[in-house]
Coordinates of C-alpha atoms in Angstrom, one line a residue:
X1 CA 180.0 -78.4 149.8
X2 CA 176.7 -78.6 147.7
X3 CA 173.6 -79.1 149.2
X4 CA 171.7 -81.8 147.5
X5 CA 172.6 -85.2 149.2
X6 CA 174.7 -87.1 147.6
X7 CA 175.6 -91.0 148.4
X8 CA 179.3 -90.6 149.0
X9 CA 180.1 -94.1 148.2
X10 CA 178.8 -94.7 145.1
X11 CA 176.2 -92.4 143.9
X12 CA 173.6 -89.9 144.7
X13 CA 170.3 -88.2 143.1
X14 CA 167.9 -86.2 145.0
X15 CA 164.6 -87.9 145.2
X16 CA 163.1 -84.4 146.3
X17 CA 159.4 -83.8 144.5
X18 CA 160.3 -86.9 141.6
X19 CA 157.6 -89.8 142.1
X20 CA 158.3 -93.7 142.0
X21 CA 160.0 -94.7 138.7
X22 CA 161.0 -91.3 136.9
X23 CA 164.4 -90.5 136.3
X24 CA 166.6 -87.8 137.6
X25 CA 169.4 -88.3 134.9
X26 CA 169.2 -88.7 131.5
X27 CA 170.0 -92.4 130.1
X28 CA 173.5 -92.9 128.6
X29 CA 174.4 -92.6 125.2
X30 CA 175.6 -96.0 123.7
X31 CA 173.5 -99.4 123.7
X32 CA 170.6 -98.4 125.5
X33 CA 170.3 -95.5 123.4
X34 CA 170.0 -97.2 120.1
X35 CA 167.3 -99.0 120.7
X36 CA 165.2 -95.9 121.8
X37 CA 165.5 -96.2 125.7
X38 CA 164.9 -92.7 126.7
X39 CA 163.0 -91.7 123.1
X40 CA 159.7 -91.1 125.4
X41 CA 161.2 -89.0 128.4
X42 CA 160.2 -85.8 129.4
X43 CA 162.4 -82.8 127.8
X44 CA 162.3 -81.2 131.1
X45 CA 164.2 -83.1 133.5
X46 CA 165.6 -82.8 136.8
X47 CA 169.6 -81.6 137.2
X48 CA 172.1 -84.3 137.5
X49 CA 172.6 -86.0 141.2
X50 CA 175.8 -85.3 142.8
X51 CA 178.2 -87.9 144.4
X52 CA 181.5 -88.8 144.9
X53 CA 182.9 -92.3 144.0
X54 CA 184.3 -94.0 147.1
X55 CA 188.3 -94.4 148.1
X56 CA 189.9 -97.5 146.7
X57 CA 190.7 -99.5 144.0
X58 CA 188.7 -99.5 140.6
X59 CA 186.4 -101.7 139.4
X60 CA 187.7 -104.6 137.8
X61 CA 186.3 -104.2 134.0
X62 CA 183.2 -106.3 133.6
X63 CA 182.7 -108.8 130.8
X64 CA 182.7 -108.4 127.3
X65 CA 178.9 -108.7 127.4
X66 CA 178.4 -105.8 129.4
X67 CA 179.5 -103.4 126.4
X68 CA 178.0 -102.6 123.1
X69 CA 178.1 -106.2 122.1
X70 CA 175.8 -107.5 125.1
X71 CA 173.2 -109.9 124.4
X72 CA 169.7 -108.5 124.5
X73 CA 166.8 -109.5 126.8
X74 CA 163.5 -108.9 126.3
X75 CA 161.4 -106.6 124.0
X76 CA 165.1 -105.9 122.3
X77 CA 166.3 -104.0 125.3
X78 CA 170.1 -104.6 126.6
X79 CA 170.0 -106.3 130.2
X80 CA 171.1 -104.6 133.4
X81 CA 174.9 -104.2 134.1
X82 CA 176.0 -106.2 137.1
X83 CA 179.6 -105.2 138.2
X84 CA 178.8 -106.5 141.8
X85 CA 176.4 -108.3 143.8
X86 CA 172.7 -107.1 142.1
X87 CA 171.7 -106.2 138.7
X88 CA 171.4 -102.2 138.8
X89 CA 167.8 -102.1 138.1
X90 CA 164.7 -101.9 140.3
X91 CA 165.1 -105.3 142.1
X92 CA 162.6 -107.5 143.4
X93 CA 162.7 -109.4 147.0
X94 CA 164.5 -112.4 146.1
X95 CA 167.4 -110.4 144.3
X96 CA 167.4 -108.3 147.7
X97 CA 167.7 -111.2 149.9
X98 CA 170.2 -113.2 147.3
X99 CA 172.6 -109.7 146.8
X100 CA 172.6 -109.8 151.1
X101 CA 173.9 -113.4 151.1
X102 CA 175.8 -112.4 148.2
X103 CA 177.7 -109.7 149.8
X104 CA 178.6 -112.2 153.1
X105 CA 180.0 -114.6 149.9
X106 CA 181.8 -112.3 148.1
X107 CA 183.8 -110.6 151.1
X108 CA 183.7 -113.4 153.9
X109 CA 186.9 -112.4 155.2
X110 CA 185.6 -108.3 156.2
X111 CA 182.3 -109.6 157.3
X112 CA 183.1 -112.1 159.3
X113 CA 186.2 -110.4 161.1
X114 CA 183.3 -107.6 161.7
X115 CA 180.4 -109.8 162.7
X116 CA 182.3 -112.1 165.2
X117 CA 184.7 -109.6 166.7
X118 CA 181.2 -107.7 167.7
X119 CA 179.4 -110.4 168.8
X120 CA 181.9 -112.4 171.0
X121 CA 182.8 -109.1 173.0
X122 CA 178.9 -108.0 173.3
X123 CA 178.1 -111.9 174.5
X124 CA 181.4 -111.8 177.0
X125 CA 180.1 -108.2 178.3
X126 CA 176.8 -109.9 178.6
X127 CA 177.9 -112.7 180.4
X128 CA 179.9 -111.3 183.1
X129 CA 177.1 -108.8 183.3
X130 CA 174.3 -111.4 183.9
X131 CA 176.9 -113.2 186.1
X132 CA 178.5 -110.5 188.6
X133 CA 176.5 -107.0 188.2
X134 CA 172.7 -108.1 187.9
X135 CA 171.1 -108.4 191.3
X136 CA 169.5 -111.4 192.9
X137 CA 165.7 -112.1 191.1
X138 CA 163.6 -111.2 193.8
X139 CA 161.3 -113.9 196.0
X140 CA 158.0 -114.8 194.6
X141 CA 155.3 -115.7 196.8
X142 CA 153.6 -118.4 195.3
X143 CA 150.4 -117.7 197.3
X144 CA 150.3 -113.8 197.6
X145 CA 148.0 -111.5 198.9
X146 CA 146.2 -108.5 197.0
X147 CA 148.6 -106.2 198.7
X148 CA 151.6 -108.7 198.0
X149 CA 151.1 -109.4 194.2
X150 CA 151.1 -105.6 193.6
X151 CA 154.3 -105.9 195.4
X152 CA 155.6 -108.4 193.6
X153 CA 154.8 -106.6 190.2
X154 CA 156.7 -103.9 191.0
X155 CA 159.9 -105.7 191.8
X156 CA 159.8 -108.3 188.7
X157 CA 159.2 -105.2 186.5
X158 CA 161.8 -103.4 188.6
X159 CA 164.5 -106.3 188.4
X160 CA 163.5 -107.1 184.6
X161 CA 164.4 -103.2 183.6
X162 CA 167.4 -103.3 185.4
X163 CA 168.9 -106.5 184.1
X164 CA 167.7 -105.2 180.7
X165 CA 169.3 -102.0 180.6
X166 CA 172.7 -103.0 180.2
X167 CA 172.0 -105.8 177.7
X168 CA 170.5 -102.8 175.7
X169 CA 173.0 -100.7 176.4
X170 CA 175.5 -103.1 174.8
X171 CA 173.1 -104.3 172.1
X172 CA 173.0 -100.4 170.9
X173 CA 176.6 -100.2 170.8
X174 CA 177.2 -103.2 168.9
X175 CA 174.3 -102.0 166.3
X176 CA 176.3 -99.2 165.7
X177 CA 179.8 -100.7 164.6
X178 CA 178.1 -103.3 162.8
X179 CA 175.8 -101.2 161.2
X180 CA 178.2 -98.8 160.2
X181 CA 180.8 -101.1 158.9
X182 CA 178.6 -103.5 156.9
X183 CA 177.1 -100.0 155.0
X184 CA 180.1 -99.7 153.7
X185 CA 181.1 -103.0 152.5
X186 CA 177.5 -103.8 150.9
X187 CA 178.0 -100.2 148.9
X188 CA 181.2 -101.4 147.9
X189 CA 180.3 -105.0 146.8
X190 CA 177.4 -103.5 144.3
X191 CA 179.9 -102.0 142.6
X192 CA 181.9 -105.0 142.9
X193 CA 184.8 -103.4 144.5
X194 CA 187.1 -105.3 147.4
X195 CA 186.9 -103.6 150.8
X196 CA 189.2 -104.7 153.5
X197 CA 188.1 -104.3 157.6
X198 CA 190.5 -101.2 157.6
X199 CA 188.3 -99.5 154.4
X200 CA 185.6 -100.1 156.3
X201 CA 186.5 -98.4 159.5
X202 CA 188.4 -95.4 157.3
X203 CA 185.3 -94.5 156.2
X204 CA 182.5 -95.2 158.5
X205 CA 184.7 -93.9 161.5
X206 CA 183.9 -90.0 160.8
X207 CA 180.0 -90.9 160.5
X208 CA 179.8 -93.1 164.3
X209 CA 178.6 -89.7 166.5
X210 CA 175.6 -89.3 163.8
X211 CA 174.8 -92.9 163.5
X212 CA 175.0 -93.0 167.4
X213 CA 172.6 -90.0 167.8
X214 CA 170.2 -91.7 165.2
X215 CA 170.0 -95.0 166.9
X216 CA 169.6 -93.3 170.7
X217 CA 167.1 -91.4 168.7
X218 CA 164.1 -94.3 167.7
X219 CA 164.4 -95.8 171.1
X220 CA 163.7 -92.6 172.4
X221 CA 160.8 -92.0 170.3
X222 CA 159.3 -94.8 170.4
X223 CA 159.0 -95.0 174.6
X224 CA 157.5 -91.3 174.3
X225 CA 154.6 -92.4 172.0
X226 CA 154.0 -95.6 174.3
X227 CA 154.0 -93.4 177.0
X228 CA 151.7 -90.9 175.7
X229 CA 149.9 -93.9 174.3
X230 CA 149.3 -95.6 177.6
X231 CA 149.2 -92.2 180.3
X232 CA 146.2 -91.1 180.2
X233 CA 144.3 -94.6 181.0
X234 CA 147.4 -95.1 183.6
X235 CA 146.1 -91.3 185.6
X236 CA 142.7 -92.5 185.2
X237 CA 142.8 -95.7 187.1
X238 CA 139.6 -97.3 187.5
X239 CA 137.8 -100.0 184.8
X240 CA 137.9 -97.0 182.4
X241 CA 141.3 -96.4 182.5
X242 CA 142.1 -100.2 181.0
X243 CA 140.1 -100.3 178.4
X244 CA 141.9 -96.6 178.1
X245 CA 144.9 -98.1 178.8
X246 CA 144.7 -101.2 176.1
X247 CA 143.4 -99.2 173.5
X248 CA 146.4 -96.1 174.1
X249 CA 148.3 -99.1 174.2
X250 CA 147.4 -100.4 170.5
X251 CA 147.5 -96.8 168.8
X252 CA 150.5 -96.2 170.4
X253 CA 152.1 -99.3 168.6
X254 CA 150.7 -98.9 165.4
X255 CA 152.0 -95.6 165.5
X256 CA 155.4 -96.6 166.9
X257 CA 155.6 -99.5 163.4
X258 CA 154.2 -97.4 160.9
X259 CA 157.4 -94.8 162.2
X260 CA 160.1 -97.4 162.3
X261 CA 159.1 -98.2 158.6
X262 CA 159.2 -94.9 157.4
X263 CA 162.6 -94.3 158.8
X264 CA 164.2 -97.7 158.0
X265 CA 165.9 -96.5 155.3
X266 CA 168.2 -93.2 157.5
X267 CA 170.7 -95.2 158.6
X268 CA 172.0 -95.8 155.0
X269 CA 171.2 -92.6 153.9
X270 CA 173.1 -91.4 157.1
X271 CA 176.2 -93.3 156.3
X272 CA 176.2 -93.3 152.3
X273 CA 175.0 -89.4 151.8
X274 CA 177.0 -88.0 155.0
X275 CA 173.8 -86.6 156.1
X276 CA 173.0 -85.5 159.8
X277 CA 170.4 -87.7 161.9
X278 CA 167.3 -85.3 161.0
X279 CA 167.9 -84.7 157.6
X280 CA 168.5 -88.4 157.4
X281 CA 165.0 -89.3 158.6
X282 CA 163.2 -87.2 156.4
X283 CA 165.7 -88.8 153.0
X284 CA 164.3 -91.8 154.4
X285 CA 160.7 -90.9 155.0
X286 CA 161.0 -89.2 151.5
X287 CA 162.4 -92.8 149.7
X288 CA 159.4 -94.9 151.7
X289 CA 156.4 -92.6 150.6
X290 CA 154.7 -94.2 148.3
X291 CA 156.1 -97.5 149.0
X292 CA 155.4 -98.3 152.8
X293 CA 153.6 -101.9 152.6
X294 CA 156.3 -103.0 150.0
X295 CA 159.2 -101.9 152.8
X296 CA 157.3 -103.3 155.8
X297 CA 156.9 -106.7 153.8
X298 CA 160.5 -107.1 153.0
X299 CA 161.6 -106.0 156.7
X300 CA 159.0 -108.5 157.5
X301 CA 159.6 -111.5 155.7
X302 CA 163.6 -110.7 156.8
X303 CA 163.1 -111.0 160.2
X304 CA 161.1 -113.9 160.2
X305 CA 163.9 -115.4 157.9
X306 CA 166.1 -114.4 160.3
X307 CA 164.6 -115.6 163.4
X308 CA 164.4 -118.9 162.0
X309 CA 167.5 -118.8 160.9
X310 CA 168.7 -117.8 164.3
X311 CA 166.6 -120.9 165.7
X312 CA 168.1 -123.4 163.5
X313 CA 171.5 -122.5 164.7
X314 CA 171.3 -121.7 169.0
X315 CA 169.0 -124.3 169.5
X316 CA 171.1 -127.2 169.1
X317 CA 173.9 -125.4 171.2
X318 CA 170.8 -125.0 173.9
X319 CA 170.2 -128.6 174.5
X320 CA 174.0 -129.5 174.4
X321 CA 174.6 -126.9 177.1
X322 CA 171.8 -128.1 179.1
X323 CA 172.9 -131.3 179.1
X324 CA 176.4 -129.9 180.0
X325 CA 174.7 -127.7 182.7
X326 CA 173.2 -130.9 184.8
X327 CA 172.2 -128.1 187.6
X328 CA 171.0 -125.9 185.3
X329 CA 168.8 -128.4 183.4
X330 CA 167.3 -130.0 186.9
X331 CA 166.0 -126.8 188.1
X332 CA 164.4 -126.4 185.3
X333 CA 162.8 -129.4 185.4
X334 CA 161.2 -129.0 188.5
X335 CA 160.2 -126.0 188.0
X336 CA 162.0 -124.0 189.7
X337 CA 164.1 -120.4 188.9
X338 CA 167.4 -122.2 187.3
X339 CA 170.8 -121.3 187.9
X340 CA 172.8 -122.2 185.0
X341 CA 176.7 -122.2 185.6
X342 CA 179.6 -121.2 183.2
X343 CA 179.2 -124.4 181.3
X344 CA 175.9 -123.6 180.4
X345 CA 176.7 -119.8 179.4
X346 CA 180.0 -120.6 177.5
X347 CA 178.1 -123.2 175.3
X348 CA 175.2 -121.2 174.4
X349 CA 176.9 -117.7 174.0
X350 CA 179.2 -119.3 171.3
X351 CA 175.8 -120.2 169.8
X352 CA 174.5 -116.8 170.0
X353 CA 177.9 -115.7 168.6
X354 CA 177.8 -117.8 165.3
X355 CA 173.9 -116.4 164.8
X356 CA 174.9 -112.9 165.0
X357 CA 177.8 -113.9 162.7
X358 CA 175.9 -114.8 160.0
X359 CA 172.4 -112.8 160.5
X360 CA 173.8 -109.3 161.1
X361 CA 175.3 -108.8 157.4
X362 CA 172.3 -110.4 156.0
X363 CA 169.7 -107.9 157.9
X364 CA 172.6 -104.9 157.5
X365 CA 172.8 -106.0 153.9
X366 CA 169.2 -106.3 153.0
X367 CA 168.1 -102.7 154.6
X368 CA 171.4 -100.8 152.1
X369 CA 170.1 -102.8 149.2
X370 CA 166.3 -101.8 149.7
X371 CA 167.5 -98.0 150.0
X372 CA 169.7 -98.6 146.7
X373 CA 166.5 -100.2 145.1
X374 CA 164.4 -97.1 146.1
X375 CA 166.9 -94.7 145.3
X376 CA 167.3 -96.7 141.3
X377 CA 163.2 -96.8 141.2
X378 CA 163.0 -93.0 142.3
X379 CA 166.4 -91.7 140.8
X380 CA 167.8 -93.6 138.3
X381 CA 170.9 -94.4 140.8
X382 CA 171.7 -97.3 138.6
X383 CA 172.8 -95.1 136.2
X384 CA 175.6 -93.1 138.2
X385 CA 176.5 -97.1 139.8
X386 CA 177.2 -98.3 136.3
X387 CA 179.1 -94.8 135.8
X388 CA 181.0 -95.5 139.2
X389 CA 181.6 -98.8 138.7
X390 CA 183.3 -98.1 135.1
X391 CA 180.3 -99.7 133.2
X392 CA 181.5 -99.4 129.3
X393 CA 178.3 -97.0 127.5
X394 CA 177.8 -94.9 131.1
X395 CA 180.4 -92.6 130.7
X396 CA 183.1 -91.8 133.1
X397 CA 181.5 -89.0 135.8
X398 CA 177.5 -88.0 135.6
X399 CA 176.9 -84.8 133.2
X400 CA 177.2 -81.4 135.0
X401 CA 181.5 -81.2 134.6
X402 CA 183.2 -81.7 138.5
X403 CA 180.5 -83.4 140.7
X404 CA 182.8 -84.2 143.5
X405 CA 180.9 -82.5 145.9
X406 CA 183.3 -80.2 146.9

C-alpha cells in the first residue's frame, strides 16, 4: 500500500506543500489542450495522485457534448464535464448546496431508506428513554433561600446531564451510520454512478471503528478546552474568578469553532482516503488552510438553512400534537412543568423523523462536496473524476502506469 492518501472512491492527490489553485496533475491531452489550457504551467510539477476507482458499475457515457465536439464557454475554453451531480470545477456555494439536494434527487430510494431507518429507531430509543429510564425532574422552590438555589442548581444541572447523556449517546451513533453511508453515495453521485443501500454499507462498513473514534474524538476535545477554558476562574471563586470565568469561557469557545472548522473536512477524508482519525484531521486541517472564513461561511449559511428548514417542517406537527395532547398543552399553559403523553410524543417524533429525513443527506452532502471542491481547487481532483467517471479526452487511469494503490 502507498503512502500518499488517496480518495478510494473516486480520486485522490496529495494536497501536501501545493497552495490554493495549482495543479498536481497535468491537464489531459484532447479539447482542453488545443486551445492552450496548460500552455502556462510550471515544467516542474508534482507526481500524479493515487486512487482507486470505487466498486460498481461504470459510468453511463456522458453526452455527445462532453467530447471533442463540446460547445465552448467563455474566453474559447471547453466547459466543465458533468457526469453526476456538480460540474468538476472549483464550485461556488449555490452549486454546493444544489449538488446536496441533487444527490437526495438523484438516489431518493438509498437516501431515504438510510435517513429514516436512522431516524425512526434513534427517536423510538429516545422516546422510551425520556419515558421509562430518565428520572423524575427535581422540585423547584419557587421562593428559595441562598443555601436552597445553590441546591437547586446542582440538581437541574445534575438532572439536565443525565437526561442528556443518552440522547447524545444515541445522537453519536446515528451520526455515524448516517455519515458514513451518505459519504459514499454523494462520492458516487459526482461521478454519476447508481449506489444501492447494500453499496453503501459494503464499503463504509470496514471504515465505522475510525469514523467512530473520530466522532468520540471532537466531543472530547472540545469539553477539555471549555474546561481548561473556564478552571481557573472556577478555583479562584470570588468576583475575580467570573470575570475569569466569562472571559475563559469566551476563549475557550472561539478556540473550540475555529477547531471544528479546521477539521470539518476529516470525516470525508476518513471515509473516501481510508485514512486513520489523526492523519485524517491533519488532511483536513491541510485542505482548510488558507480557506477557513470561506468553510465556516458555507457550514454557516447550511445550518441556518437547515434549521429553518427543520422549523418549517416539526412545527406544524408541534401544534397538532398539542392539541392532541389536551394534558400536555394545559400544563403548559399555566405554567407549569408539562407532562405530555404518548399522543403527544408519537406526533412530534414522526415530525422530528421526516426533518432528519430530509436534512441529514443535505448537511452529509454539502460537507463531501466542499472537501471535493477543496481537493479540485488544491489538486486538480476534477481531473482524475472525469478520468473515473470515463469522461472522453481524460484518459482512462491518471499517468504513472498501475495506480491502484496496491
Amino acid at each position: 500500500m502507498n503512502d500518499s492518501p488517496g480518495w478510494a472512491s473516486p480520486g485522490s492527490a496529495p494536497s501536501d506543500g501545493q497552495d490554493s489553485g495549482a495543479s498536481g496533475t497535468p491537464r489531459p491531452a484532447g479539447p482542453a489542450a488545443e486551445h492552450g489550457a496548460g500552455a502556462t504551467w510550471s515544467k516542474e510539477q508534482p507526481p500524479p495522485g493515487q486512487w482507486s476507482a470505487p466498486s460498481g458499475p461504470p459510468a453511463p457515457p456522458p453526452p455527445s457534448g462532453w467530447g471533442g465536439g463540446r460547445p465552448h464557454g467563455a474566453w474559447g475554453q471547453p466547459p466543465a464535464a458533468k457526469p453526476g451531480v456538480i460540474p468538476l470545477r472549483p464550485l461556488g456555494i449555490g452549486e454546493i448546496l444544489d449538488g446536496a439536494v441533487s444527490t437526495l434527487r438523484a438516489h431518493w430510494r438509498t437516501v431515504l431508506g438510510i435517513t429514516i431507518t436512522v431516524a425512526v429507531i434513534t427517536q423510538i430509543a429516545n422516546i422510551l428513554i425520556e419515558r421509562y429510564a430518565l428520572p423524575e425532574p427535581p422540585a423547584v422552590n419557587p421562593n428559595p433561600t441562598p443555601s436552597e438555589a445553590i441546591d437547586q442548581s446542582i440538581e437541574s444541572l445534575q438532572y439536565s446531564l443525565t437526561s442528556l447523556g443518552p440522547t447524545l449517546f444515541i445522537t453519536l451513533i446515528g451520526t455515524l451510520f448516517t455519515t458514513a453511508l451518505l459519504t459514499v453515495v454523494v462520492s458516487r453521485s459526482v461521478l454519476g454512478r447508481p449506489v444501492t443501500l447494500a453499496d453503501a454499507w459494503h464499503e463504509a462498513r470496514p471504515r465505522l471503528p475510525h469514523l467512530l473514534g473520530l466522532i468520540l474524538l471532537l466531543p472530547l476535545l472540545s469539553a477539555g478546552i471549555m474546561a481548561v477554558g473556564l478552571l481557573p476562574g472556577l478555583l479562584l471563586g470570588n468576583g475575580s474568578g467570573v470575570l475569569l470565568t466569562v472571559l475563559g469561557g469566551i476563549a475557550a469557545v472561539v478556540a473550540i469553532l475555529w477547531l471544528m472548522v479546521r477539521f470539518a473536512l476529516a470525516s470525508p477524508a476518513l471515509m473516501l482516503e481510508r485514512q486513520g482519525v489523526i492523519p485524517s484531521l491533519r488532511r483536513s486541517a491541510k485542505l482548510v488552510h488558507g480557506a477557513w472564513w470561506r468553510v465556516f461561511g458555507i457550514l454557516l449559511l447550511t445550518m441556518v438553512l437547515l434549521f429553518l428548514l427543520s422549523l418549517i417542517i416539526i412545527v406544524p406537527f408541534v401544534v397538532i400534537a398539542l392539541m392532541v395532547d389536551s394534558s400536555g398543552f394545559s400544563d403548559l399553559l399555566s405554567g407549569s412543568d408539562p407532562q405530555f403523553g404518548w399522543p403527544y410524543l408519537i406526533v412530534s417524533g414522526i415530525g422530528s423523523v421526516i426533518a432528519s429525513a430530509v436534512t441529514y443527506p443535505i448537511s452529509a452532502g454539502v460537507t463531501v462536496l466542499l472537501y471535493i471542491d477543496q481537493r479540485i481547487r488544491r489538486e486538480a481532483l476534477d481531473l482524475e473524476l472525469a478520468r473515473a467517471a470515463g469522461v472522453p479526452g481524460y484518459g482512462s487511469e491518471p499517468p504513472g502506469g498501475d495506480t491502484s494503490g496496491s
